[in-house]
Coordinates of C-alpha atoms and ligand atoms in Angstrom, one line a residue:
M1 CA -0.1 -0.2 -0.3
S2 CA 1.3 3.5 -0.9
V3 CA 0.5 7.2 -0.7
R4 CA 0.0 8.0 -4.4
P5 CA 0.4 11.5 -5.5
I6 CA -2.9 13.9 -5.6
L7 CA -3.6 15.7 -9.3
V8 CA -3.8 19.4 -8.8
W9 CA -6.4 21.0 -11.1
P10 CA -5.6 22.5 -13.9
D11 CA -4.4 18.5 -14.8
V12 CA -6.4 17.5 -17.6
R13 CA -6.9 14.4 -16.5
L14 CA -9.6 16.1 -13.6
T15 CA -11.8 16.9 -16.5
Q16 CA -12.5 13.9 -18.6
R17 CA -14.8 11.2 -18.3
C18 CA -13.6 7.8 -16.7
E19 CA -14.4 4.5 -17.8
P20 CA -16.5 1.9 -16.1
V21 CA -15.2 -0.9 -14.1
H22 CA -15.7 -4.4 -15.5
S23 CA -13.7 -6.7 -13.8
E24 CA -10.1 -5.4 -12.9
L25 CA -8.4 -6.4 -10.0
L26 CA -8.8 -3.6 -7.4
D27 CA -7.9 -4.4 -3.9
D28 CA -4.3 -2.7 -4.3
L29 CA -5.5 0.4 -6.1
I30 CA -8.5 0.8 -3.3
A31 CA -5.7 0.2 -0.6
D32 CA -3.7 3.0 -2.3
M33 CA -6.9 5.2 -2.3
F34 CA -8.0 5.3 1.3
D35 CA -3.5 5.8 2.1
T36 CA -3.6 8.8 -0.2
M37 CA -7.1 10.1 1.1
Y38 CA -6.0 9.9 4.8
A39 CA -2.5 11.0 4.4
A40 CA -3.9 14.3 2.6
Q41 CA -6.5 14.4 5.4
G42 CA -9.5 14.2 3.1
R43 CA -12.9 12.4 3.1
G44 CA -13.3 11.5 -0.4
L45 CA -11.2 10.5 -3.1
A46 CA -12.1 9.7 -6.8
A47 CA -9.8 7.6 -9.0
P48 CA -9.0 10.0 -11.3
Q49 CA -7.4 12.1 -8.9
I50 CA -4.7 10.0 -8.7
G51 CA -4.9 10.0 -12.4
V52 CA -6.8 6.2 -13.1
M53 CA -9.2 7.1 -15.1
K54 CA -12.1 4.2 -13.8
R55 CA -15.2 4.8 -12.2
L56 CA -14.8 4.4 -8.6
F57 CA -14.0 6.6 -5.7
V58 CA -13.6 5.8 -1.5
M59 CA -15.1 8.0 1.0
D60 CA -14.9 8.3 5.0
C61 CA -16.9 11.1 5.8
S62 CA -16.8 10.8 9.5
W63 CA -13.2 9.4 10.6
K64 CA -12.1 13.1 11.2
E65 CA -14.2 13.5 13.9
G66 CA -14.2 10.2 15.4
T67 CA -18.1 10.0 16.0
P68 CA -19.6 8.3 14.5
A69 CA -17.1 5.9 14.4
P70 CA -14.7 5.8 11.0
A71 CA -16.8 4.3 8.3
P72 CA -14.8 3.8 5.1
M73 CA -16.9 3.1 2.4
V74 CA -16.0 2.1 -1.8
M75 CA -18.3 2.9 -4.5
I76 CA -17.2 1.6 -8.1
N77 CA -19.5 2.4 -11.1
P78 CA -22.2 4.5 -8.9
T79 CA -24.9 6.1 -10.0
I80 CA -27.6 8.4 -8.4
M81 CA -31.0 6.6 -9.1
A82 CA -33.5 9.4 -7.9
A83 CA -32.3 13.1 -6.2
E84 CA -34.7 15.2 -3.9
R85 CA -35.7 18.5 -5.1
I86 CA -34.4 20.3 -2.5
L87 CA -31.3 21.9 -3.1
V88 CA -28.8 23.2 -0.5
A89 CA -25.9 24.9 -0.5
G90 CA -22.2 24.5 0.9
D91 CA -19.0 25.1 0.6
E92 CA -17.2 22.5 -0.7
G93 CA -13.5 21.8 -1.1
C94 CA -11.2 19.2 -2.6
L95 CA -7.9 17.5 -2.1
S96 CA -7.4 18.4 -6.1
I97 CA -7.9 22.5 -5.3
P98 CA -6.5 22.6 -2.0
G99 CA -7.3 25.7 0.0
V100 CA -10.0 26.4 -1.8
L101 CA -13.5 26.4 -1.0
V102 CA -16.7 26.6 -3.5
P103 CA -20.2 27.2 -2.7
V104 CA -22.2 24.2 -4.8
E105 CA -25.8 23.8 -4.3
R106 CA -26.8 20.1 -4.7
P107 CA -29.7 17.8 -3.9
K108 CA -30.1 17.6 0.0
A109 CA -30.3 13.5 -0.5
V110 CA -30.0 10.8 -2.9
T111 CA -30.3 7.0 -3.6
V112 CA -27.4 5.9 -5.2
Q113 CA -26.9 2.3 -6.9
W114 CA -22.6 1.1 -6.5
T115 CA -20.8 -2.0 -6.6
A116 CA -19.0 -2.7 -3.4
A117 CA -15.2 -3.8 -3.5
E118 CA -16.7 -7.3 -3.0
G119 CA -18.5 -7.7 -6.4
D120 CA -22.1 -7.1 -5.1
I121 CA -24.6 -4.6 -5.7
H122 CA -25.9 -2.4 -3.3
M123 CA -28.6 0.5 -3.0
A124 CA -29.2 3.0 -0.5
D125 CA -30.6 6.6 0.4
F126 CA -27.6 9.1 2.0
D127 CA -28.5 12.8 3.2
G128 CA -26.5 15.7 4.9
F129 CA -22.6 15.3 4.1
E130 CA -22.5 11.7 2.9
A131 CA -25.2 13.1 -0.1
R132 CA -22.8 15.9 -0.8
C133 CA -19.6 14.1 -0.6
I134 CA -21.3 11.1 -3.0
Q135 CA -22.1 13.8 -5.5
H136 CA -18.6 15.7 -5.4
E137 CA -16.4 12.6 -5.9
L138 CA -19.4 11.4 -8.9
D139 CA -18.5 14.7 -10.5
H140 CA -15.1 13.5 -10.7
L141 CA -15.7 10.3 -12.5
N142 CA -17.4 13.0 -14.8
G143 CA -14.6 15.4 -15.1
R144 CA -16.3 17.9 -13.3
V145 CA -14.7 19.8 -9.9
T146 CA -16.4 22.6 -8.1
F147 CA -15.2 25.6 -10.6
D148 CA -17.5 23.7 -13.1
H149 CA -20.2 24.6 -10.7
L150 CA -19.5 28.7 -10.9
S151 CA -20.3 30.8 -13.9
G152 CA -18.7 33.7 -15.2
E153 CA -17.2 36.1 -13.0
T154 CA -17.5 34.2 -10.3
R155 CA -16.1 31.0 -11.9
D156 CA -13.1 33.3 -13.3
K157 CA -12.1 35.1 -10.4
A158 CA -12.0 31.7 -8.6
E159 CA -10.0 29.8 -10.7
A160 CA -7.6 32.9 -11.5
E161 CA -6.9 33.1 -7.3
F162 CA -6.5 29.2 -7.3
L163 CA -3.7 29.8 -10.3
E164 CA -1.7 32.2 -8.4
T165 CA -1.1 30.3 -5.7
V166 CA 0.2 27.0 -7.6
K167 CA 2.3 29.0 -9.8
Ligands
NI1 NI1 -12.5 17.1 -5.1

């Protein structure tokens, strides 16, 4: 297991749609994704953020707080089956855009279907921070980052400010 480098926006791999996972062996990749996420103090990490253009992500929304207990989760080929109409705004950070919080409006709750690491298919409802985290990571699988939720001058300004910090 090892910590891998996290790609930083505007790396082109963060703007590309990822390929579905078929029958690849993912154990080493998943272990590395958790190592990388925890080492970076993150709550979610999508495969393209380490340059693997496949549709999976890891998350653990509660490990920093300690309560409830840490809850590592892997979602392979995730699909949002239903989303609540109510949108809620929240500031989102991203390990690929370090130091930047972007306000993003998203459905408050979602129903998600995914394949687990063991290969079985699950479906469950999520809300609150978990719903936001899942939608954020799923965006990565479709080549979207938080900046893509902004527009016009607000977006230009946020992108330009970030580019200044990574020069
Ligand atoms: Ni992110």
